[in-house]
Tab-separated table of C-alpha atoms in Angstrom:
chain	number	residue	atom	x	y	z
A	1	MET	CA	0.006	0.143	0.197
A	2	GLY	CA	1.414	3.372	-0.987
A	3	PHE	CA	0.723	7.179	-1.551
A	4	LEU	CA	-1.017	6.356	-5.221
A	5	ASP	CA	-3.711	4.160	-3.169
A	6	PHE	CA	-4.723	7.412	-1.089
A	7	ILE	CA	-4.785	9.583	-4.607
A	8	LEU	CA	-7.059	7.153	-6.297
A	9	PHE	CA	-9.235	6.262	-3.354
A	10	PRO	CA	-11.254	9.675	-3.519
A	11	VAL	CA	-11.621	9.115	-7.105
A	12	TYR	CA	-13.314	5.678	-6.405
A	13	VAL	CA	-15.273	6.690	-3.973
A	14	ALA	CA	-16.887	9.565	-6.101
A	15	PHE	CA	-17.590	6.737	-8.787
A	16	PHE	CA	-19.418	4.975	-6.162
A	17	TYR	CA	-20.796	7.857	-4.613
A	18	PHE	CA	-22.767	8.922	-7.769
A	19	LEU	CA	-23.424	5.309	-8.918
A	20	PHE	CA	-25.206	4.500	-6.000
A	21	LYS	CA	-26.775	8.211	-5.878
A	22	SER	CA	-28.658	7.167	-9.133
A	23	ARG	CA	-30.176	4.517	-7.866
A	24	ARG	CA	-31.514	6.532	-4.514
A	25	LYS	CA	-32.899	9.124	-6.553
A	26	LYS	CA	-35.912	6.631	-7.328
A	27	TYR	CA	-36.456	6.237	-3.853
A	28	ASP	CA	-39.776	8.063	-2.861
A	29	ASP	CA	-39.464	7.529	0.623
A	30	PRO	CA	-37.072	10.004	2.311
A	31	VAL	CA	-36.348	7.394	5.221
A	32	LEU	CA	-34.661	4.703	2.630
A	33	GLN	CA	-32.925	8.095	0.623
A	34	PHE	CA	-31.475	9.122	4.417
A	35	TYR	CA	-30.272	5.187	5.555
A	36	HIS	CA	-28.957	4.557	1.853
A	37	LYS	CA	-26.899	7.648	2.258
A	38	GLN	CA	-25.747	7.017	5.454
A	39	GLY	CA	-25.214	2.991	5.187
A	40	PHE	CA	-22.861	4.194	1.989
A	41	TRP	CA	-20.484	6.460	3.958
A	42	ILE	CA	-20.381	4.146	6.937
A	43	LYS	CA	-19.248	1.491	4.210
A	44	VAL	CA	-16.846	3.461	2.496
A	45	LEU	CA	-15.173	4.872	6.067
A	46	ALA	CA	-15.376	1.546	6.923
A	47	VAL	CA	-12.646	0.713	4.492
A	48	LEU	CA	-10.088	2.966	5.952
A	49	PRO	CA	-9.645	0.947	9.461
A	50	PHE	CA	-10.335	-2.265	7.601
A	51	THR	CA	-7.356	-1.744	5.257
A	52	LEU	CA	-4.445	-0.184	8.248
A	53	PHE	CA	-5.692	-3.384	10.336
A	54	ASN	CA	-5.078	-5.921	7.557
A	55	SER	CA	-2.192	-4.473	6.036
A	56	ILE	CA	-0.002	-3.210	9.445
A	57	ILE	CA	-1.937	-3.912	12.446
A	58	SER	CA	-2.282	-7.995	11.810
A	59	PRO	CA	-1.916	-9.176	8.011
A	60	GLY	CA	-4.170	-12.019	7.381
A	61	ASP	CA	-5.771	-13.861	4.802
A	62	SER	CA	-6.757	-10.401	2.917
A	63	PHE	CA	-3.764	-8.636	2.124
A	64	VAL	CA	-1.085	-11.793	2.692
A	65	LEU	CA	-3.494	-14.531	0.364
A	66	PHE	CA	-6.515	-12.723	-1.344
A	67	TYR	CA	-4.745	-9.366	-2.358
A	68	THR	CA	-1.039	-10.496	-2.866
A	69	GLU	CA	-2.190	-13.430	-5.166
A	70	GLY	CA	-5.136	-11.702	-6.593
A	71	ALA	CA	-3.001	-8.938	-7.825
A	72	HIS	CA	-0.197	-11.217	-8.640
A	73	ILE	CA	-2.697	-12.776	-11.289
A	74	ALA	CA	-3.718	-9.103	-12.321
A	75	GLN	CA	0.182	-8.519	-13.126
A	76	LEU	CA	0.275	-11.709	-14.976
A	77	ILE	CA	-2.552	-11.207	-17.006
A	78	LEU	CA	-1.548	-7.897	-18.205
A	79	LYS	CA	1.861	-8.800	-19.063
A	80	ASP	CA	0.326	-11.861	-21.054
A	81	PRO	CA	-3.125	-12.165	-21.612
A	82	SER	CA	-3.211	-14.979	-24.229
A	83	GLN	CA	-1.218	-17.270	-21.251
A	84	HIS	CA	-3.014	-16.055	-18.174
A	85	LEU	CA	-6.374	-14.691	-18.878
A	86	HIS	CA	-8.071	-18.026	-18.399
A	87	TRP	CA	-7.131	-17.891	-14.499
A	88	LEU	CA	-9.926	-15.585	-13.677
A	89	TYR	CA	-12.218	-18.793	-14.763
A	90	SER	CA	-10.192	-21.770	-14.828
A	91	ALA	CA	-10.971	-24.319	-11.807
A	92	ALA	CA	-9.106	-23.930	-8.623
A	93	ALA	CA	-7.519	-27.252	-9.102
A	94	ASP	CA	-6.082	-26.451	-11.846
A	95	PHE	CA	-4.067	-23.462	-10.970
A	96	ASP	CA	-0.387	-23.493	-11.612
A	97	GLN	CA	0.914	-23.457	-8.238
A	98	THR	CA	4.734	-22.233	-9.523
A	99	LEU	CA	2.848	-19.132	-10.658
A	100	LEU	CA	2.425	-18.185	-6.889
A	101	LYS	CA	3.492	-14.676	-5.861
A	102	ASN	CA	4.191	-15.900	-2.207
A	103	PRO	CA	5.031	-19.774	-1.768
A	104	LYS	CA	3.849	-20.076	2.022
A	105	ASN	CA	0.562	-19.514	0.232
A	106	LEU	CA	1.151	-22.723	-1.430
A	107	GLY	CA	-2.057	-25.259	-1.448
A	108	TYR	CA	-4.434	-22.404	-0.378
A	109	LEU	CA	-5.494	-21.484	-4.146
A	110	LYS	CA	-6.392	-25.218	-4.746
A	111	ILE	CA	-9.505	-24.809	-2.296
A	112	ASP	CA	-12.687	-23.625	-4.282
A	113	ASN	CA	-13.683	-20.712	-1.835
A	114	ASN	CA	-9.933	-19.307	-1.425
A	115	TYR	CA	-9.839	-19.378	-5.325
A	116	MET	CA	-13.211	-17.171	-5.919
A	117	VAL	CA	-12.129	-14.708	-3.810
A	118	VAL	CA	-8.559	-14.306	-5.623
A	119	ARG	CA	-10.169	-14.740	-9.020
A	120	LEU	CA	-12.788	-11.618	-8.049
A	121	THR	CA	-9.357	-9.673	-6.362
A	122	ALA	CA	-7.417	-10.346	-9.669
A	123	LEU	CA	-10.623	-9.298	-11.948
A	124	PHE	CA	-11.025	-6.144	-9.889
A	125	SER	CA	-7.376	-5.241	-9.580
A	126	LEU	CA	-7.388	-4.679	-13.429
A	127	LEU	CA	-9.981	-1.838	-12.832
A	128	ALA	CA	-8.327	-0.796	-9.932
A	129	PHE	CA	-4.726	-0.433	-10.705
A	130	LYS	CA	-4.016	-3.315	-8.219
A	131	LYS	CA	-4.363	-1.064	-5.149
A	132	TYR	CA	-5.257	-2.871	-1.571
A	133	LEU	CA	-7.018	0.400	-0.649
A	134	VAL	CA	-9.411	0.494	-3.541
A	135	LEU	CA	-9.699	-2.810	-3.649
A	136	ASN	CA	-11.150	-3.152	-0.213
A	137	LEU	CA	-13.812	-0.252	-1.420
A	138	PHE	CA	-14.912	-2.575	-4.285
A	139	PHE	CA	-15.496	-5.699	-2.217
A	140	SER	CA	-17.135	-2.957	0.455
A	141	MET	CA	-19.604	-1.898	-1.881
A	142	ILE	CA	-20.379	-5.752	-3.250
A	143	SER	CA	-21.631	-6.319	0.403
A	144	PHE	CA	-23.728	-2.558	0.914
A	145	SER	CA	-25.259	-3.396	-2.134
A	146	GLY	CA	-26.838	-7.088	-0.913
A	147	VAL	CA	-27.032	-5.619	2.966
A	148	TRP	CA	-28.941	-2.542	1.760
A	149	ARG	CA	-31.222	-5.115	0.458
A	150	LEU	CA	-31.765	-6.747	3.366
A	151	TYR	CA	-32.478	-3.647	5.169
A	152	ARG	CA	-35.331	-2.908	2.371
A	153	PHE	CA	-36.898	-6.600	2.962
A	154	PHE	CA	-37.504	-5.484	6.699
A	155	TYR	CA	-38.113	-2.217	6.245
A	156	GLU	CA	-40.812	-2.784	3.942
A	157	GLN	CA	-42.787	-5.062	6.480
A	158	TYR	CA	-42.481	-3.025	9.601
A	159	PRO	CA	-41.183	0.515	8.415
A	160	HIS	CA	-41.776	2.014	11.757
A	161	LEU	CA	-38.404	-0.080	13.181
A	162	HIS	CA	-36.251	1.691	10.880
A	163	LYS	CA	-33.820	2.906	13.555
A	164	GLN	CA	-33.752	-0.231	15.231
A	165	PHE	CA	-33.205	-2.042	11.406
A	166	ALA	CA	-30.222	0.412	10.694
A	167	ILE	CA	-28.915	-0.635	13.837
A	168	ALA	CA	-28.853	-4.501	13.514
A	169	ILE	CA	-27.753	-4.377	9.658
A	170	LEU	CA	-26.001	-0.859	9.034
A	171	TYR	CA	-24.506	0.454	11.906
A	172	LEU	CA	-23.362	-2.998	13.861
A	173	PRO	CA	-19.607	-2.293	14.364
A	174	SER	CA	-18.416	-6.334	13.437
A	175	PHE	CA	-20.809	-6.684	11.172
A	176	VAL	CA	-19.747	-3.368	8.923
A	177	PHE	CA	-16.121	-3.772	9.778
A	178	TRP	CA	-15.390	-7.547	8.667
A	179	SER	CA	-17.446	-6.939	5.560
A	180	SER	CA	-15.559	-3.716	4.135
A	181	GLY	CA	-12.596	-5.282	2.481
A	182	ILE	CA	-10.838	-8.265	0.433
A	183	LEU	CA	-12.567	-11.413	2.441
A	184	LYS	CA	-15.126	-13.788	1.889
A	185	ASP	CA	-17.177	-12.233	4.269
A	186	PRO	CA	-17.928	-8.881	2.579
A	187	ILE	CA	-18.988	-11.329	-1.044
A	188	CYS	CA	-21.080	-13.601	1.244
A	189	THR	CA	-23.127	-10.897	3.209
A	190	GLY	CA	-23.759	-9.327	0.054
A	191	ALA	CA	-24.814	-12.403	-1.290
A	192	VAL	CA	-27.476	-13.202	1.491
A	193	GLY	CA	-28.791	-9.729	0.892
A	194	TRP	CA	-29.331	-10.391	-3.012
A	195	ILE	CA	-30.743	-13.345	-2.469
A	196	THR	CA	-33.096	-12.487	0.412
A	197	TYR	CA	-34.494	-9.893	-1.717
A	198	GLY	CA	-34.975	-11.755	-4.808
A	199	MET	CA	-36.890	-14.149	-3.253
A	200	TYR	CA	-39.078	-12.026	-1.608
A	201	GLU	CA	-39.702	-10.093	-4.583
A	202	ILE	CA	-40.434	-13.328	-6.895
A	203	PHE	CA	-42.709	-15.586	-4.262
A	204	TYR	CA	-44.013	-12.702	-2.438
A	205	LYS	CA	-44.267	-9.456	-4.428
A	206	LYS	CA	-44.363	-11.107	-7.629
A	207	LYS	CA	-42.404	-8.351	-9.539
A	208	ASN	CA	-38.897	-8.122	-11.246
A	209	LEU	CA	-39.124	-12.239	-12.170
A	210	LEU	CA	-36.267	-12.038	-14.137
A	211	PHE	CA	-33.706	-9.587	-12.940
A	212	ASN	CA	-34.095	-11.052	-9.369
A	213	LEU	CA	-34.017	-14.679	-10.596
A	214	ALA	CA	-30.516	-13.803	-12.741
A	215	MET	CA	-29.589	-12.106	-8.922
A	216	ILE	CA	-30.230	-15.540	-6.897
A	217	ILE	CA	-28.384	-17.176	-9.609
A	218	ILE	CA	-25.267	-15.548	-9.533
A	219	PHE	CA	-25.027	-14.705	-5.501
A	220	GLY	CA	-26.307	-18.338	-5.275
A	221	TYR	CA	-23.367	-19.446	-7.119
A	222	LEU	CA	-20.957	-17.542	-5.418
A	223	LEU	CA	-22.216	-18.412	-1.874
A	224	PHE	CA	-22.389	-21.986	-2.766
A	225	VAL	CA	-18.494	-21.927	-3.729
A	226	ILE	CA	-17.619	-19.883	-1.151
A	227	LYS	CA	-19.492	-20.964	2.025
A	228	VAL	CA	-21.976	-22.973	1.315
A	229	TYR	CA	-22.858	-23.898	5.039
A	230	ILE	CA	-24.658	-20.082	5.037
A	231	LEU	CA	-26.234	-21.227	2.203
A	232	ILE	CA	-27.682	-24.424	3.258
A	233	SER	CA	-28.956	-22.952	6.647
A	234	TYR	CA	-30.347	-19.879	5.393
A	235	ILE	CA	-32.428	-21.329	2.618
A	236	PRO	CA	-34.536	-23.435	4.346
A	237	PHE	CA	-35.631	-20.920	7.195
A	238	PHE	CA	-36.059	-18.209	4.576
A	239	CYS	CA	-38.505	-20.612	2.678
A	240	LEU	CA	-40.447	-21.598	5.646
A	241	TYR	CA	-40.727	-17.655	6.124
A	242	LEU	CA	-42.126	-17.489	2.437
A	243	ILE	CA	-44.783	-20.642	2.943
A	244	LEU	CA	-45.821	-19.029	6.484
A	245	LYS	CA	-46.328	-15.318	4.723
A	246	ASN	CA	-48.112	-16.298	1.793
A	247	VAL	CA	-50.932	-18.926	3.296
A	248	THR	CA	-52.095	-16.074	5.566
A	249	LEU	CA	-53.724	-15.083	2.362
A	250	ILE	CA	-55.873	-18.480	2.796
A	251	LYS	CA	-59.002	-18.335	4.561
A	252	SER	CA	-59.430	-21.284	5.519
A	253	ARG	CA	-57.559	-22.388	8.406
A	254	LEU	CA	-57.334	-26.170	7.991
A	255	LEU	CA	-56.292	-25.895	4.455
A	256	ARG	CA	-54.055	-23.444	5.757
A	257	VAL	CA	-52.217	-25.554	8.334
A	258	THR	CA	-52.240	-28.763	6.396
A	259	LEU	CA	-50.506	-26.485	3.460
A	260	VAL	CA	-48.017	-25.380	5.917
A	261	LEU	CA	-47.167	-28.731	7.591
A	262	GLY	CA	-47.172	-30.339	4.318
A	263	LEU	CA	-44.406	-27.659	2.749
A	264	ILE	CA	-42.400	-28.239	6.057
A	265	VAL	CA	-42.014	-31.687	5.730
A	266	LEU	CA	-41.320	-31.615	1.925
A	267	ALA	CA	-38.746	-28.691	2.878
A	268	VAL	CA	-37.154	-30.546	5.256
A	269	SER	CA	-36.988	-33.683	3.470
A	270	MET	CA	-35.125	-32.089	0.379
A	271	PHE	CA	-32.983	-30.216	3.034
A	272	THR	CA	-31.891	-33.439	4.114
A	273	THR	CA	-31.304	-34.878	0.589
A	274	VAL	CA	-29.057	-31.448	-0.467
A	275	MET	CA	-26.982	-32.289	2.759
A	276	LYS	CA	-26.174	-35.513	1.670
A	277	GLU	CA	-25.425	-34.536	-1.902
A	278	ILE	CA	-23.176	-31.475	-1.218
A	279	ALA	CA	-21.109	-33.434	1.728
A	280	GLY	CA	-18.022	-33.666	-0.360
A	281	THR	CA	-18.247	-30.024	-1.076
A	282	LEU	CA	-18.681	-29.150	2.365
A	283	VAL	CA	-15.327	-30.285	2.933
A	284	GLY	CA	-15.637	-32.144	6.094
A	285	TYR	CA	-18.901	-30.253	7.154
A	286	GLY	CA	-21.381	-32.686	5.699
A	287	SER	CA	-24.167	-33.800	7.827
A	288	ASP	CA	-22.351	-37.097	7.909
A	289	ASP	CA	-19.129	-36.153	9.116
A	290	ILE	CA	-20.189	-33.187	10.975
A	291	THR	CA	-19.759	-34.754	14.413
A	292	LYS	CA	-16.530	-36.032	13.557
A	293	ASN	CA	-14.916	-32.928	12.536
A	294	ILE	CA	-16.166	-30.858	15.382
A	295	THR	CA	-13.910	-33.247	17.362
A	296	ALA	CA	-11.263	-33.023	15.286
A	297	PHE	CA	-11.412	-29.108	15.448
A	298	GLN	CA	-11.877	-28.930	19.298
A	299	LYS	CA	-8.347	-31.483	20.004
A	300	ALA	CA	-6.600	-29.382	16.827
A	301	TYR	CA	-7.170	-25.906	18.995
A	302	ALA	CA	-6.734	-27.484	22.437
A	303	GLU	CA	-2.810	-28.747	20.914
A	304	GLN	CA	-2.294	-25.029	20.772
A	305	GLU	CA	-2.792	-24.225	24.428
A	306	ASP	CA	-0.114	-21.298	23.645
A	307	ALA	CA	-2.097	-19.490	21.149
A	308	THR	CA	-3.872	-16.680	23.141
A	309	SER	CA	-6.891	-16.370	21.210
A	310	ASN	CA	-7.740	-19.908	21.826
A	311	PHE	CA	-10.804	-20.787	24.026
A	312	SER	CA	-12.634	-23.732	25.177
A	313	LEU	CA	-16.480	-24.543	25.171
A	314	GLY	CA	-16.220	-25.775	28.538
A	315	VAL	CA	-18.086	-28.858	27.363
A	316	GLU	CA	-16.522	-32.699	26.521
A	317	TYR	CA	-17.671	-33.789	23.139
A	318	ASP	CA	-17.284	-37.300	22.542
A	319	GLY	CA	-18.667	-37.572	18.819
A	320	SER	CA	-22.218	-38.441	19.759
A	321	VAL	CA	-25.594	-36.817	19.292
A	322	GLN	CA	-26.107	-36.939	22.914
A	323	SER	CA	-22.843	-34.569	23.206
A	324	LEU	CA	-23.724	-32.421	20.309
A	325	ILE	CA	-26.680	-31.720	22.281
A	326	ARG	CA	-25.149	-31.228	25.545
A	327	ILE	CA	-22.901	-28.713	23.566
A	328	ALA	CA	-25.224	-26.786	21.929
A	329	PRO	CA	-25.771	-24.173	24.718
A	330	ALA	CA	-21.950	-23.542	25.001
A	331	ALA	CA	-21.809	-23.282	21.388
A	332	ILE	CA	-24.580	-20.938	21.177
A	333	THR	CA	-23.731	-18.970	23.476
A	334	ALA	CA	-19.674	-18.581	22.021
A	335	THR	CA	-20.993	-17.210	18.926
A	336	LEU	CA	-23.566	-14.823	20.007
A	337	PHE	CA	-22.113	-13.504	23.419
A	338	ARG	CA	-18.137	-14.297	23.238
A	339	PRO	CA	-15.656	-13.180	23.570
A	340	PHE	CA	-16.063	-11.851	27.246
A	341	LEU	CA	-14.201	-9.042	27.961
A	342	TRP	CA	-11.886	-10.812	30.391
A	343	GLU	CA	-11.134	-13.054	26.990
A	344	SER	CA	-10.065	-10.736	24.641
A	345	LYS	CA	-6.062	-10.247	24.437
A	346	LYS	CA	-6.132	-8.384	20.954
A	347	LEU	CA	-7.890	-5.096	19.669
A	348	SER	CA	-9.911	-7.071	17.534
A	349	THR	CA	-11.751	-9.375	19.596
A	350	LEU	CA	-11.752	-6.220	22.727
A	351	ILE	CA	-13.970	-4.195	20.160
A	352	SER	CA	-16.118	-7.495	19.424
A	353	SER	CA	-16.473	-8.092	23.414
A	354	PHE	CA	-18.573	-4.876	24.244
A	355	GLU	CA	-20.471	-5.586	20.841
A	356	SER	CA	-21.272	-9.222	22.446
A	357	LEU	CA	-21.878	-7.698	25.875
A	358	ALA	CA	-24.759	-5.513	24.596
A	359	ILE	CA	-25.976	-8.042	22.519
A	360	MET	CA	-25.943	-10.407	25.634
A	361	PHE	CA	-27.473	-7.154	27.794
A	362	PHE	CA	-30.415	-6.684	25.069
A	363	THR	CA	-31.566	-10.692	25.079
A	364	LEU	CA	-31.583	-10.639	28.773
A	365	PHE	CA	-33.537	-7.055	29.076
A	366	VAL	CA	-36.216	-8.395	26.340
A	367	PHE	CA	-36.543	-12.000	27.603
A	368	PHE	CA	-37.194	-10.893	30.882
A	369	LYS	CA	-39.371	-7.854	29.761
A	370	ALA	CA	-41.529	-10.085	27.726
A	371	GLY	CA	-41.537	-13.632	29.955
A	372	PRO	CA	-40.954	-17.066	28.875
A	373	LEU	CA	-44.221	-17.561	27.718
A	374	PHE	CA	-44.912	-14.261	25.417
A	375	PHE	CA	-41.473	-14.624	24.227
A	376	LEU	CA	-42.021	-18.008	22.794
A	377	ARG	CA	-45.618	-17.150	21.796
A	378	SER	CA	-43.715	-14.156	20.042
A	379	ILE	CA	-41.646	-16.246	18.032
A	380	THR	CA	-44.497	-18.567	16.403
A	381	LYS	CA	-47.103	-16.021	16.073
A	382	ASP	CA	-44.563	-13.952	13.258
A	383	PRO	CA	-43.023	-15.864	10.747
A	384	VAL	CA	-40.245	-13.295	10.445
A	385	ILE	CA	-39.068	-13.701	14.150
A	386	LEU	CA	-39.814	-17.300	13.423
A	387	TYR	CA	-36.978	-17.380	10.512
A	388	SER	CA	-34.457	-14.879	11.669
A	389	LEU	CA	-34.288	-16.793	15.080
A	390	LEU	CA	-33.895	-20.130	13.526
A	391	PHE	CA	-31.207	-19.428	11.488
A	392	SER	CA	-29.128	-17.541	13.804
A	393	ILE	CA	-29.568	-20.366	16.190
A	394	LEU	CA	-28.522	-22.783	14.142
A	395	PHE	CA	-25.853	-20.790	12.111
A	396	ALA	CA	-24.556	-19.834	15.799
A	397	LEU	CA	-24.677	-23.694	16.806
A	398	PHE	CA	-22.262	-24.458	13.732
A	399	VAL	CA	-19.823	-21.896	13.899
A	400	GLY	CA	-19.275	-21.893	18.170
A	401	ALA	CA	-19.227	-25.634	17.623
A	402	THR	CA	-16.567	-25.743	14.848
A	403	THR	CA	-14.565	-22.380	15.961
A	404	ALA	CA	-12.482	-22.505	18.657
A	405	ASN	CA	-10.451	-19.536	18.499
A	406	PHE	CA	-11.848	-15.912	19.134
A	407	GLY	CA	-10.016	-14.181	16.079
A	408	THR	CA	-12.359	-16.121	13.353
A	409	LEU	CA	-14.832	-16.552	15.736
A	410	VAL	CA	-15.725	-12.503	15.635
A	411	ARG	CA	-15.533	-13.030	11.638
A	412	TYR	CA	-17.388	-16.348	11.014
A	413	LYS	CA	-20.410	-15.336	13.121
A	414	ILE	CA	-21.157	-12.092	11.568
A	415	PRO	CA	-23.845	-13.321	9.184
A	416	CYS	CA	-26.387	-14.675	11.779
A	417	LEU	CA	-26.088	-11.542	14.338
A	418	PRO	CA	-28.407	-8.979	12.089
A	419	PHE	CA	-30.960	-11.625	11.885
A	420	TYR	CA	-30.470	-12.529	15.805
A	421	ILE	CA	-30.968	-8.919	17.017
A	422	ILE	CA	-33.583	-8.041	14.643
A	423	ALA	CA	-35.568	-11.010	15.945
A	424	LEU	CA	-34.880	-9.359	19.247
A	425	PHE	CA	-36.214	-5.689	18.667
A	426	LEU	CA	-39.713	-7.307	16.836
A	427	ILE	CA	-39.839	-9.265	19.802
A	428	GLN	CA	-39.514	-5.834	21.664
A	429	ASP	CA	-41.889	-4.349	19.267
A	430	ARG	CA	-44.865	-6.888	19.864
A	431	ILE	CA	-44.098	-5.923	23.573
A	432	ARG	CA	-44.608	-2.296	23.331
A	433	LYS	CA	-47.778	-2.725	21.060
A	434	ILE	CA	-49.535	-4.802	23.825
A	435	LYS	CA	-48.357	-2.476	26.515
A	436	ASN	CA	-50.266	0.723	24.442
A	437	SER	CA	-53.309	-1.336	23.395
A	438	PRO	CA	-56.212	-0.169	25.566
A	439	VAL	CA	-57.855	-3.390	25.522
A	440	VAL	CA	-54.934	-5.003	28.027
A	441	SER	CA	-54.377	-1.762	29.402
A	442	GLY	CA	-50.671	-2.038	29.383
A	443	ALA	CA	-50.320	-5.879	30.207
A	444	VAL	CA	-48.333	-8.249	28.838
C-alpha cells in the first residue's frame, strides 16, 4: 500500500457515490434515502480502518493471501493475456502453483472458496490498478449492495422500526468492519441480502422476475462456492418464512395448517437430500461427517494451548448426537455472546467483546421484559421472528461448535448477528404494542 492508494481512493469513492446516488433518487421514501446515504458512507469509511488493520496491524488472509495472489494474477494477465487470462475462469484445482507470488500460500489456491476470492480480486485489480485500499472499497460496495437489500426487506414489512433495523444491519460494528475489505465475508453478506430480497420479490411481491432470478443465480453460486453452509442453513428457513407469509392469504384455517405442515415436511426432506449430495463440497462439514469433524477441530485447537486467542467451550464432546445436544448451549453462547471482556487479548476481539456484551444485555432485557411464555409465543406468531431466530440459532450452533479461536469467531459469526438482533427488536416491538393496547391496559 502506497501514496497512490490514497490518491485513487477518493476518485473511486466518487464513482461509487454517483452510482449509488442514481439508485437512491428512485426512492420516493425519504427514510430510505436517508439510510441509504448513511449506509453508503459508513461502508466507505469502514474501508480505512479495515485496510490499516489488515495491512499493518495484523496482516492476515486479506492482505497476505487474497490481495497478494489476486493482484499478482492481474499482473500476469496484463503481461501476457493469452497465457494467463484463463485463470479468471479456470477451476481452482487447475491453478499452476508455480505462479504463486508468495510460496507460503502453497496449496491455499487449490481450495475453491479461496480461489474464488482471489479470482474476484484479480478481476477487480484490473479496474483498480492493483491498489489494496481501492480493492477493499470494491468488496465493501459489493457487501453494501446486498446488505441494503436486506435492510429494505425488513423495512418494507415494519417501516416504523427503521432505526432498529439500521442498528442491526447498517451500524453493527463487527458486521460493518469485517465486510469492508478483501475477504469472503463481504461477498457472503452481500449475497445473503441479494438472495433474500430477490426471493421476497419473486415469491411474495411477484415482481421483477428475470432480474431477481439472475441475481439469485449469480449470488447463490458465489455463496455455494465460498461458504455453502450459509446457503444451506439459510434457504430452508427463509423458504419457511415465504410459506408462512403466503398462506396467510388463504382463508381456510384447516387448509392453511395442512399446507404449512406439508410444505415444511417437503422442505425438510429436500434439505436433508441436499445435505447428503453436497457433503463432499462442504469439505468436512457434511451432515454425515460434522460430528467427527467438530471433535477434530476442538482437538486441534486444544493442542495449541499457547495460542492466546484459543478458547474452550467447557463441554466434553465425544462425537455422539447426545454430546452434540449437550454442547449446543455452550456453542450458541460462544457465537452470540463471546468473547467476554476478560477473554479478549487483541484489539479486534476487544471491540467485538463490547458488542457481544451489549447483545447479551439486550437479550436478557427483552426476555425478562416479555416473560418466557410471551417470548416463545412471539416467535411462533410472527414468520419473520421465527425464520430469523431459527437461522441465527442454527448458524450460531454450527459456528460455535466448529470454531475454537476468538480471532476467527468474531468474523465467522457476523452473518447471523443482524437476524438475531432483528428478532429481538421485533419481540420488543410486540411487547410495546401490547402495553399500548387499551384492551389489555398495558399488560403483557
